[in-house]
Coordinates of C-alpha atoms in Angstrom, one line a residue:
Chain A
M705 CA 69.9 104.0 78.9
S706 CA 72.6 106.3 78.2
I707 CA 75.7 107.5 78.8
D708 CA 77.1 111.0 79.0
A709 CA 80.5 112.2 78.6
A710 CA 80.6 113.5 82.4
Q711 CA 79.8 109.5 83.4
V712 CA 82.1 108.9 81.8
G713 CA 84.7 110.9 83.2
Q714 CA 83.0 109.1 86.5
I715 CA 83.5 105.8 85.8
A716 CA 86.9 106.5 84.3
H717 CA 88.0 108.4 87.9
L718 CA 86.4 105.3 89.8
A719 CA 88.4 102.3 87.3
R720 CA 91.8 105.2 87.8
L721 CA 91.7 104.8 84.2
A722 CA 93.3 108.1 81.7
V723 CA 90.4 108.6 79.4
D724 CA 91.3 111.5 76.6
E725 CA 88.3 113.9 77.1
Q726 CA 87.9 114.9 73.4
E727 CA 87.3 110.5 73.5
S728 CA 84.5 111.6 76.2
E729 CA 82.0 111.9 73.9
A730 CA 83.0 108.8 71.8
H731 CA 83.3 106.5 74.5
A732 CA 79.6 107.2 75.8
R733 CA 78.0 106.5 72.7
N734 CA 79.7 102.9 72.3
L735 CA 79.1 102.2 76.3
S736 CA 74.9 103.5 74.8
D737 CA 75.0 100.7 72.6
I738 CA 76.3 98.7 74.9
L739 CA 73.9 99.1 77.4
A740 CA 70.8 99.4 74.2
F741 CA 71.8 96.0 73.6
V742 CA 71.7 94.3 76.5
D743 CA 68.9 96.0 77.2
R744 CA 67.4 93.8 75.2
L745 CA 67.4 91.0 78.0
A746 CA 64.8 93.1 79.7
E747 CA 62.2 92.1 77.7
V748 CA 62.0 88.7 78.9
D749 CA 59.6 88.1 81.6
S750 CA 61.8 86.6 84.4
K751 CA 59.8 87.5 87.6
D752 CA 59.9 83.9 88.8
V753 CA 63.9 83.2 88.2
E754 CA 66.2 83.6 90.9
P755 CA 69.1 85.6 90.1
M756 CA 71.7 83.4 89.8
A757 CA 75.1 84.3 92.1
H758 CA 77.0 81.6 89.9
P759 CA 77.1 79.0 87.0
L760 CA 77.8 76.2 88.5
E761 CA 74.9 74.8 90.2
M762 CA 77.3 74.4 93.8
T763 CA 77.3 75.8 97.0
Q764 CA 80.7 76.7 98.5
R765 CA 82.8 74.3 99.8
L766 CA 84.5 75.4 103.5
R767 CA 87.6 75.1 104.8
P768 CA 88.8 74.0 108.2
D769 CA 90.4 77.0 110.3
Q770 CA 94.0 75.5 110.6
V771 CA 96.8 77.6 110.0
S772 CA 98.0 76.6 106.0
E773 CA 100.2 79.2 105.2
P774 CA 104.1 79.4 106.0
N775 CA 105.7 83.4 106.0
E776 CA 107.2 83.7 102.7
R777 CA 107.4 87.5 103.1
E778 CA 110.8 86.7 101.7
R779 CA 109.8 85.6 98.2
F780 CA 107.0 88.3 97.9
Q781 CA 108.7 91.6 98.5
A782 CA 111.1 89.8 96.0
L783 CA 108.5 91.4 93.3
A784 CA 107.7 94.5 95.0
P785 CA 108.8 98.0 93.7
S786 CA 109.5 99.4 97.1
V787 CA 110.2 97.5 100.6
S788 CA 111.1 98.7 103.4
D789 CA 111.4 97.6 107.4
G790 CA 108.3 94.5 106.1
C791 CA 106.5 96.8 104.9
Y792 CA 105.2 97.5 100.9
L793 CA 106.2 101.0 100.4
V794 CA 103.9 102.9 98.3
P795 CA 103.3 106.6 97.1
R796 CA 102.3 108.8 100.3
V797 CA 98.7 108.6 101.1
I798 CA 97.2 110.3 104.2
E799 CA 93.4 110.5 105.7
Chain B
M249 CA 62.6 124.0 118.1
Q250 CA 62.8 120.9 119.4
W251 CA 65.3 118.4 117.3
E252 CA 65.9 114.7 117.9
A253 CA 68.7 112.7 116.9
V254 CA 68.5 109.6 114.7
I255 CA 71.1 107.2 114.7
G256 CA 72.0 103.8 114.0
L257 CA 75.4 101.7 114.4
E258 CA 77.8 99.5 112.2
L259 CA 80.0 97.7 114.0
H260 CA 82.9 95.2 112.9
A261 CA 83.7 92.7 114.6
Q262 CA 87.0 90.9 114.1
L263 CA 86.5 87.2 114.4
A264 CA 88.2 85.4 117.0
T265 CA 89.4 82.8 114.5
K266 CA 93.2 81.2 114.0
T267 CA 93.1 81.9 110.4
K268 CA 91.6 84.5 107.6
I269 CA 88.7 84.6 105.9
F270 CA 89.4 83.0 102.8
S271 CA 93.1 82.0 103.4
G272 CA 94.8 79.8 106.1
A273 CA 97.4 82.4 107.5
A274 CA 97.4 83.5 110.3
T275 CA 95.1 86.3 112.5
A276 CA 97.9 86.4 115.3
Y277 CA 97.4 90.2 116.8
G278 CA 101.3 91.3 116.7
A279 CA 103.1 90.0 114.3
E280 CA 105.9 91.4 112.5
P281 CA 104.7 93.3 109.3
N282 CA 103.4 91.2 106.3
V283 CA 104.6 87.4 107.7
Q284 CA 101.2 86.6 108.4
A285 CA 100.1 87.9 104.8
C286 CA 99.8 84.9 101.7
A287 CA 99.4 85.1 98.2
I288 CA 95.4 85.1 98.8
D289 CA 95.9 88.2 100.8
L290 CA 98.2 89.3 98.7
G291 CA 95.8 89.2 95.6
M292 CA 98.6 86.9 93.7
P293 CA 97.2 86.1 89.5
G294 CA 95.7 82.8 89.9
V295 CA 94.7 82.4 93.6
L296 CA 91.1 81.2 94.4
P297 CA 89.3 82.4 97.8
V298 CA 88.2 79.6 100.0
L299 CA 85.7 79.8 102.8
N300 CA 86.7 79.6 106.3
E301 CA 84.1 76.9 108.3
R302 CA 84.4 78.9 111.7
A303 CA 84.2 82.0 110.5
V304 CA 80.6 80.8 108.8
R305 CA 79.6 79.0 112.6
Y306 CA 80.6 82.4 114.4
A307 CA 78.1 83.9 112.1
V308 CA 75.8 81.9 112.7
R309 CA 76.3 82.1 116.3
L310 CA 75.4 86.1 116.3
G311 CA 72.4 85.8 114.5
L312 CA 71.2 82.9 116.8
A313 CA 71.8 84.6 119.8
L314 CA 70.3 87.8 118.0
D315 CA 67.4 86.5 117.1
A316 CA 67.2 86.7 113.7
E317 CA 67.2 84.2 110.8
V318 CA 70.1 82.4 109.3
A319 CA 70.2 83.2 105.6
G320 CA 70.0 79.5 103.9
R321 CA 71.3 80.8 100.8
S322 CA 73.9 84.2 100.9
V323 CA 75.8 84.9 98.3
F324 CA 79.7 86.8 98.2
A325 CA 80.2 90.2 96.5
R326 CA 82.9 92.1 95.8
K327 CA 82.7 95.7 96.8
N328 CA 85.1 97.6 95.1
Y329 CA 88.0 100.4 95.3
F330 CA 91.4 101.8 95.4
Y331 CA 93.7 102.3 98.5
P332 CA 96.8 100.9 98.9
D333 CA 95.8 98.4 101.8
L334 CA 93.5 96.6 99.6
P335 CA 95.4 94.4 97.3
K336 CA 92.8 93.3 95.1
G337 CA 91.3 96.9 94.7
Y338 CA 87.7 95.3 96.2
Q339 CA 86.9 93.7 99.4
I340 CA 84.6 90.8 99.3
S341 CA 82.0 91.2 101.7
Q342 CA 78.5 90.5 101.0
Y343 CA 75.7 93.5 99.6
E344 CA 72.1 91.7 98.7
L345 CA 71.7 88.5 100.5
P346 CA 74.1 89.0 104.1
V347 CA 74.6 85.8 106.1
V348 CA 72.5 86.9 109.0
G349 CA 69.0 88.5 108.7
Q350 CA 67.0 91.0 110.9
G351 CA 66.6 90.7 114.4
H352 CA 67.1 92.5 117.6
L353 CA 68.6 93.8 120.9
D354 CA 67.2 94.7 123.9
I355 CA 69.1 97.6 126.0
D356 CA 68.5 99.1 129.5
L357 CA 68.0 102.4 129.3
E358 CA 68.7 105.3 132.3
D359 CA 64.9 105.0 133.7
G360 CA 64.9 101.5 134.2
S361 CA 62.7 100.6 131.2
I362 CA 63.5 98.2 128.2
K363 CA 64.1 99.1 124.8
R364 CA 64.4 97.1 121.9
I365 CA 66.8 98.3 119.0
G366 CA 66.2 96.4 115.6
V367 CA 69.4 94.9 113.8
T368 CA 68.8 95.2 109.9
R369 CA 71.5 92.5 109.2
A370 CA 75.1 90.9 109.3
H371 CA 77.4 90.1 107.1
L372 CA 80.9 88.5 106.8
E373 CA 83.6 90.4 104.9
E374 CA 87.2 90.5 105.2
D375 CA 89.1 93.4 106.6
A376 CA 91.8 95.4 104.7
G377 CA 95.1 95.9 105.4
K378 CA 97.1 99.3 107.2
S379 CA 98.7 101.8 105.8
L380 CA 101.5 103.3 108.3
H381 CA 102.3 106.8 107.7
E382 CA 105.3 107.8 110.0
G383 CA 109.2 106.7 109.4
F384 CA 109.1 106.8 106.1
V385 CA 110.1 109.5 103.9
G386 CA 107.8 111.1 101.5
M387 CA 106.1 107.4 101.4
S388 CA 103.6 104.7 103.1
G389 CA 104.0 101.8 104.9
I390 CA 101.7 98.9 103.9
D391 CA 101.3 96.0 106.5
L392 CA 98.9 93.4 105.1
N393 CA 98.6 90.8 108.2
R394 CA 95.5 92.2 108.8
A395 CA 93.7 92.2 105.3
G396 CA 91.6 89.2 105.4
T397 CA 90.5 89.3 108.6
P398 CA 86.9 88.0 108.9
L399 CA 84.7 90.5 110.4
L400 CA 80.7 90.5 110.8
E401 CA 79.5 93.8 110.2
I402 CA 76.6 94.5 112.6
V403 CA 74.0 97.2 111.0
S404 CA 71.4 98.4 113.6
E405 CA 68.3 100.0 112.2
P406 CA 67.9 104.1 113.1
D407 CA 66.6 102.6 116.0
L408 CA 68.5 105.1 118.6
R409 CA 67.7 108.4 119.7
S410 CA 71.2 109.5 121.4
A411 CA 75.2 109.1 122.0
R412 CA 73.6 107.1 125.3
E413 CA 71.6 104.9 123.4
A414 CA 73.8 104.4 121.2
V415 CA 76.5 103.8 123.3
A416 CA 74.1 101.5 125.4
Y417 CA 73.1 99.7 122.3
M418 CA 77.0 99.1 121.3
K419 CA 78.2 98.1 125.1
K420 CA 75.5 95.2 124.9
M421 CA 76.8 93.9 121.3
H422 CA 80.5 93.9 123.0
A423 CA 79.7 92.0 125.8
L424 CA 77.5 90.1 123.6
V425 CA 80.2 89.0 120.8
R426 CA 82.7 88.3 124.0
Y427 CA 80.1 85.9 125.5
L428 CA 79.6 84.3 122.5
E429 CA 84.0 84.3 122.0
I430 CA 83.6 84.7 118.2
C431 CA 85.2 88.0 119.2
D432 CA 88.1 89.2 121.5
G433 CA 86.3 92.6 121.8
N434 CA 89.8 94.6 122.1
M435 CA 88.8 98.2 121.2
Q436 CA 92.4 99.2 121.0
E437 CA 93.5 96.3 118.5
G438 CA 90.6 97.3 116.9
S439 CA 88.8 94.1 116.9
F440 CA 85.9 96.1 117.5
R441 CA 85.1 99.2 115.8
C442 CA 81.9 101.8 115.0
D443 CA 80.5 104.0 112.5
A444 CA 77.8 105.7 113.1
N445 CA 75.2 107.5 111.1
V446 CA 73.6 110.8 112.7
S447 CA 71.3 112.5 112.0
V448 CA 68.6 114.8 113.1
R449 CA 65.2 116.1 112.2
P450 CA 62.2 118.6 114.1
V451 CA 60.5 116.7 117.3
G452 CA 57.3 115.1 116.1
T453 CA 57.9 114.6 112.5
E454 CA 58.7 111.3 110.5
K455 CA 60.6 111.9 108.5
F456 CA 64.6 111.5 108.7
G457 CA 67.0 114.7 108.0
T458 CA 70.6 113.9 106.1
R459 CA 73.0 111.8 107.7
T460 CA 76.5 112.2 108.2
E461 CA 78.3 108.8 109.0
I462 CA 81.1 109.3 110.6
K463 CA 84.0 106.7 110.7
N464 CA 86.4 104.1 112.8
L465 CA 85.0 105.1 116.1
N466 CA 87.3 102.3 118.6
S467 CA 86.2 103.5 122.0
F468 CA 83.0 104.0 123.8
R469 CA 83.9 107.3 125.2
F470 CA 84.9 108.5 120.8
V471 CA 81.5 107.2 120.0
D472 CA 79.6 109.3 122.7
R473 CA 81.6 112.1 121.8
A474 CA 81.2 112.3 118.4
I475 CA 77.5 111.7 118.4
N476 CA 77.2 114.5 120.4
Y477 CA 79.8 117.1 118.5
E478 CA 77.9 115.4 115.2
I479 CA 74.5 116.4 116.2
E480 CA 75.1 120.0 118.0
R481 CA 77.3 120.6 114.5
Q482 CA 73.6 119.2 112.7
I483 CA 71.2 121.6 114.9
E484 CA 73.2 124.4 114.3
V485 CA 74.0 124.1 110.8
L486 CA 70.4 123.8 110.5
E487 CA 69.3 126.6 113.0
A488 CA 71.0 128.8 110.7
G489 CA 69.1 128.0 108.0
G490 CA 71.3 125.7 106.1
E491 CA 71.5 122.0 104.7
I492 CA 73.4 118.7 105.7
V493 CA 75.4 117.5 102.9
Q494 CA 75.3 113.8 103.2
E495 CA 79.2 112.7 103.7
T496 CA 81.7 111.1 105.2
R497 CA 82.7 112.5 108.4
L498 CA 86.2 111.8 110.7
F499 CA 86.6 112.4 114.3
D500 CA 89.0 113.8 115.6
S501 CA 89.4 112.6 119.4
D502 CA 92.9 115.8 120.0
R503 CA 90.3 118.2 119.0
G504 CA 86.9 116.8 120.0
E505 CA 85.1 117.5 116.7
T506 CA 84.5 116.2 113.4
R507 CA 85.0 116.8 109.9
P508 CA 84.6 116.0 106.9
M509 CA 87.0 113.2 104.8
R510 CA 88.5 114.4 101.5
S511 CA 86.1 114.3 98.8
K512 CA 88.4 112.0 96.9
E513 CA 88.5 109.6 99.7
E514 CA 84.8 108.6 99.4
A515 CA 84.1 107.6 96.3
N516 CA 80.5 106.0 97.5
D517 CA 80.7 104.0 94.2
Y518 CA 81.3 100.4 95.4
R519 CA 80.0 98.7 91.9
Y520 CA 78.9 96.0 94.2
F521 CA 78.3 92.6 92.1
P522 CA 78.5 88.7 93.1
D523 CA 82.1 87.2 93.5
P524 CA 82.6 85.1 90.7
D525 CA 85.3 83.6 92.5
L526 CA 83.2 82.3 95.3
L527 CA 79.8 79.9 95.2
P528 CA 76.8 81.0 97.0
L529 CA 77.3 79.6 100.6
E530 CA 74.5 77.1 102.0
I531 CA 73.4 76.9 105.7
D532 CA 71.2 73.7 106.4
S533 CA 69.3 73.2 109.4
A534 CA 71.4 70.7 110.5
F535 CA 74.6 73.6 111.0
I536 CA 72.4 75.5 112.3
D537 CA 70.9 72.9 115.2
E538 CA 74.7 72.2 115.7
V539 CA 75.5 75.8 116.5
R540 CA 72.4 75.9 118.4
A541 CA 73.8 73.4 120.9
E542 CA 77.0 75.2 121.5
L543 CA 75.8 78.5 122.2
P544 CA 76.3 79.8 126.1
E545 CA 74.0 80.8 128.3
L546 CA 73.0 84.1 126.6
P547 CA 73.5 88.1 129.1
D548 CA 69.6 88.7 129.6
V549 CA 68.5 84.8 130.4
R550 CA 72.0 84.6 132.8
R551 CA 70.6 88.0 134.2
Q552 CA 67.3 86.7 134.7
R553 CA 68.7 83.7 136.6
F554 CA 70.6 85.6 138.8
V555 CA 67.7 87.5 139.9
E556 CA 66.3 84.5 141.1
Q557 CA 68.7 82.5 141.9
Y558 CA 70.8 84.6 144.4
G559 CA 68.1 86.8 144.8
L560 CA 69.8 89.3 143.5
S561 CA 68.1 93.3 142.6
N562 CA 67.9 93.3 138.5
Y563 CA 70.6 96.4 138.5
D564 CA 72.9 94.1 140.0
A565 CA 72.2 90.8 138.2
G566 CA 73.1 93.3 135.1
V567 CA 75.6 94.6 136.7
L568 CA 77.3 91.3 137.1
T569 CA 76.0 89.7 134.1
A570 CA 77.5 93.1 131.6
S571 CA 80.8 90.6 130.8
R572 CA 81.3 86.6 130.9
E573 CA 84.3 86.6 133.0
L574 CA 82.8 88.8 135.4
A575 CA 79.1 86.7 135.9
D576 CA 82.2 83.6 135.7
F577 CA 83.6 85.5 138.9
F578 CA 80.8 86.0 140.6
E579 CA 79.2 82.3 140.0
I580 CA 82.3 80.9 141.5
V581 CA 82.9 83.8 145.3
A582 CA 78.6 83.2 145.4
A583 CA 79.7 79.3 145.1
Q584 CA 81.7 79.7 148.9
A585 CA 79.6 81.7 150.9
D586 CA 76.3 84.1 150.9
A587 CA 75.4 85.3 147.3
K588 CA 74.3 88.4 147.9
L589 CA 77.1 89.3 150.5
A590 CA 79.2 88.0 147.2
A591 CA 77.6 90.5 145.0
N592 CA 78.4 93.4 147.6
W593 CA 81.7 92.2 147.4
V594 CA 82.6 91.7 144.2
M595 CA 80.6 95.0 142.8
G596 CA 81.9 97.4 145.5
D597 CA 85.7 96.7 147.3
F598 CA 86.8 93.9 144.6
S599 CA 86.1 96.2 141.9
A600 CA 87.4 99.2 143.0
A601 CA 90.1 97.7 143.8
L602 CA 90.4 96.5 139.9
N603 CA 89.9 100.4 139.0
R604 CA 91.9 101.6 141.0
T605 CA 95.4 99.6 140.1
G606 CA 94.3 99.2 136.2
V607 CA 94.9 95.6 136.8
E608 CA 92.2 93.6 134.8
L609 CA 89.6 90.8 136.0
N610 CA 92.0 88.0 134.6
T611 CA 94.9 88.9 136.2
S612 CA 93.3 90.0 139.5
P613 CA 95.7 88.6 142.8
I614 CA 92.8 87.6 144.8
S615 CA 91.0 84.7 142.3
A616 CA 87.2 84.3 142.7
Q617 CA 88.3 81.3 144.8
A618 CA 90.3 83.5 147.4
L619 CA 87.7 86.1 147.4
G620 CA 85.3 83.4 148.0
A621 CA 86.8 81.3 150.8
L622 CA 87.2 85.2 152.3
V623 CA 83.5 86.0 152.7
A624 CA 82.9 82.9 153.4
R625 CA 84.5 83.6 156.6
I626 CA 81.8 86.8 157.3
T627 CA 79.5 84.7 156.3
D628 CA 80.0 81.5 159.3
N629 CA 81.7 84.4 161.7
T630 CA 84.8 83.6 161.5
I631 CA 86.0 87.4 161.1
S632 CA 83.2 90.8 160.6
G633 CA 83.1 92.9 157.0
K634 CA 85.0 95.8 158.5
I635 CA 88.2 93.3 159.3
A636 CA 87.1 91.1 156.5
K637 CA 88.1 94.7 154.6
E638 CA 91.7 94.7 156.1
V639 CA 92.4 90.8 155.5
F640 CA 91.5 92.3 151.9
E641 CA 93.7 94.8 151.4
V642 CA 96.5 92.4 152.7
M643 CA 95.6 89.7 150.5
W644 CA 95.1 92.0 147.3
E645 CA 98.9 93.3 148.2
T646 CA 100.6 90.2 148.9
G647 CA 98.4 87.2 147.0
Q648 CA 98.0 85.3 150.6
E649 CA 94.5 83.4 150.8
A650 CA 92.7 84.8 153.5
D651 CA 92.7 82.0 156.6
A652 CA 96.2 82.5 156.6
I653 CA 96.3 86.4 157.3
I654 CA 93.5 85.5 159.3
A655 CA 95.1 83.4 161.7
E656 CA 99.0 84.7 161.1
R657 CA 97.4 88.0 162.7
G658 CA 95.0 86.6 165.1
L659 CA 91.9 88.3 163.3
E660 CA 89.3 85.5 164.1
Q661 CA 86.4 87.3 165.9
V662 CA 85.6 87.1 169.4
T663 CA 82.4 84.4 169.5
D664 CA 82.6 84.1 173.6
A665 CA 80.5 85.9 174.9
G666 CA 82.0 85.7 178.0
A667 CA 85.2 87.3 177.3
I668 CA 83.0 90.0 175.3
E669 CA 81.3 90.7 178.6
A670 CA 84.2 91.3 180.3
V671 CA 85.6 93.7 177.8
I672 CA 81.9 95.2 178.1
D673 CA 82.4 95.2 182.1
E674 CA 85.7 97.3 181.5
V675 CA 84.4 100.2 179.2
I676 CA 81.0 100.6 181.5
A677 CA 83.6 101.2 184.7
A678 CA 85.8 103.3 182.8
N679 CA 82.7 105.5 181.0
P680 CA 80.9 106.4 185.1
G681 CA 79.6 109.9 183.2
Q682 CA 78.0 108.1 180.4
L683 CA 76.5 105.4 181.7
E684 CA 74.6 107.9 183.6
Q685 CA 73.6 110.4 181.3
Y686 CA 72.4 106.8 179.5
R687 CA 70.4 106.0 182.2
A688 CA 68.8 109.2 182.5
G689 CA 67.4 108.5 178.9
K690 CA 70.0 109.6 176.5
T691 CA 70.2 106.4 174.4
K692 CA 72.2 107.7 171.5
L693 CA 75.1 107.1 173.8
M694 CA 74.7 103.2 173.1
G695 CA 76.7 104.0 170.0
F696 CA 80.0 105.6 172.5
F697 CA 79.4 102.0 174.1
V698 CA 79.4 100.4 171.1
G699 CA 82.7 101.9 169.0
Q700 CA 84.3 101.7 172.3
T701 CA 83.8 97.8 173.1
M702 CA 84.8 97.4 169.3
K703 CA 87.6 99.6 170.0
A704 CA 89.1 97.4 173.5
S705 CA 88.4 94.2 171.8
G706 CA 90.5 95.1 168.4
G707 CA 87.8 95.3 166.6
K708 CA 87.3 91.3 166.7
A709 CA 84.2 90.8 169.2
N710 CA 81.0 89.8 167.3
P711 CA 79.3 93.0 166.5
Q712 CA 75.6 91.4 166.9
Q713 CA 76.7 90.2 170.3
V714 CA 78.5 93.3 171.6
N715 CA 74.9 95.0 170.9
E716 CA 72.9 92.5 172.3
I717 CA 75.1 92.3 175.2
L718 CA 75.5 96.2 176.2
K719 CA 72.2 96.6 175.9
R720 CA 70.8 94.1 178.7
K721 CA 73.7 95.5 180.6
L722 CA 73.0 99.5 179.7
D723 CA 69.1 99.1 180.3
G724 CA 70.5 96.6 183.9

């Protein structure tokens, strides 16, 4: 499996990363090398191995449905670059 | 060419828990912006999600009600995308191993037959926050109170063939989640929403056409309109020799049409992977048995019981069990009076009054007890059905009890045969011409005499007795 420059551009867009077009070829080569390395795992017969969802041999603990978090809006909003009327403000997004 | 629509729905039910799915922040609707968004909901560094037991319990309830397999082991995954109302940059959802597997729901079709609709799966996930675009100059406001609210996404098989079937399925599921008390079903508040996958194909072919997805439909009417519009649009495109583009579309309810979302907003590559912050969820049979024991009587079972226990028609039983509240209401009325009469009153005058005034069942000025007491007075012959309608109107206006109104206004039915006979004698004496015609064979005039007698008695004479006595006197 290999990756071309166009796929690098697409992945970068999904991750909101700015990638210089001139560097795309180099990134494509590096990423392809990494995938080729990981691909060696495919040589192992894993037919009877259950896919691992988590490295710990434990299961999820459940929490009772009781309110435990108070309103701390003032503290959180002190960290935000811009707030108004209780809302966090972000550059305009329109659907 | 004849075309056939193929539709599948994704229904999102907000679970009626007190707290978020992964945090202890409250989920109450209508709070000030961001007062119910804690560090976990905001995706602050170092926080860890902890799963809400009640959300799991509710998912299992639905699974059992859909006769689906509840997964002994399910896994949470991250669905990655960027949007300001999603603070972490991913939504915690379930992907490969959902909590509820294959099940089904039966819907009633117009022709009276029943169609079984497959449910592919239902999985737990967290809701996003809300973006507010009005009132901020050049900016959008973000309210994260809804972020982390538990959702159950219920995915149907592409078994639906028309907008009508889709709405019937959605209504049935809506009623079911409310029966199960796992979702308040409030569509205006967004507690129950629908995405519709729609495609068309020539009748008789097996292969599905290319589908489009219509997002965020929040009323039954919009689902109906959006799907019908989309079916027409796709047929037009195909008949003109064009191709359907697989895309996400939005329904514009003002214009009554669907249109594509901008391509940037539908980067459909979510790069799912198991969330390392959450361990696999294991549900054992003891937990499932416990949930099974707390299930209420389900709508289809209750409907069948109404047919058997109360002698109602299948249709009437369906109407009365369409919501748990209405079914409960009916049973309280029926406990006090004749069941069929009770059904007629609940579905007839009472439902009409609710519709006319736009009042919800739970705020009705006439309680089930009070309506039962009224219907009981018809059953025991205290008043006639006609007078009962008058009493009902007064009850609706004033909130008074039926018995008080009947006593106050002297509306008791006259069942004293002697008194009725006296009225009838007067009526006959006053109408010698009609009497002559009747006796000459114009027996249709019976209706005239009944009407005159009822009028003379102020509508209070027992109609059955009036008929009997009149017939005897006229024929005599």
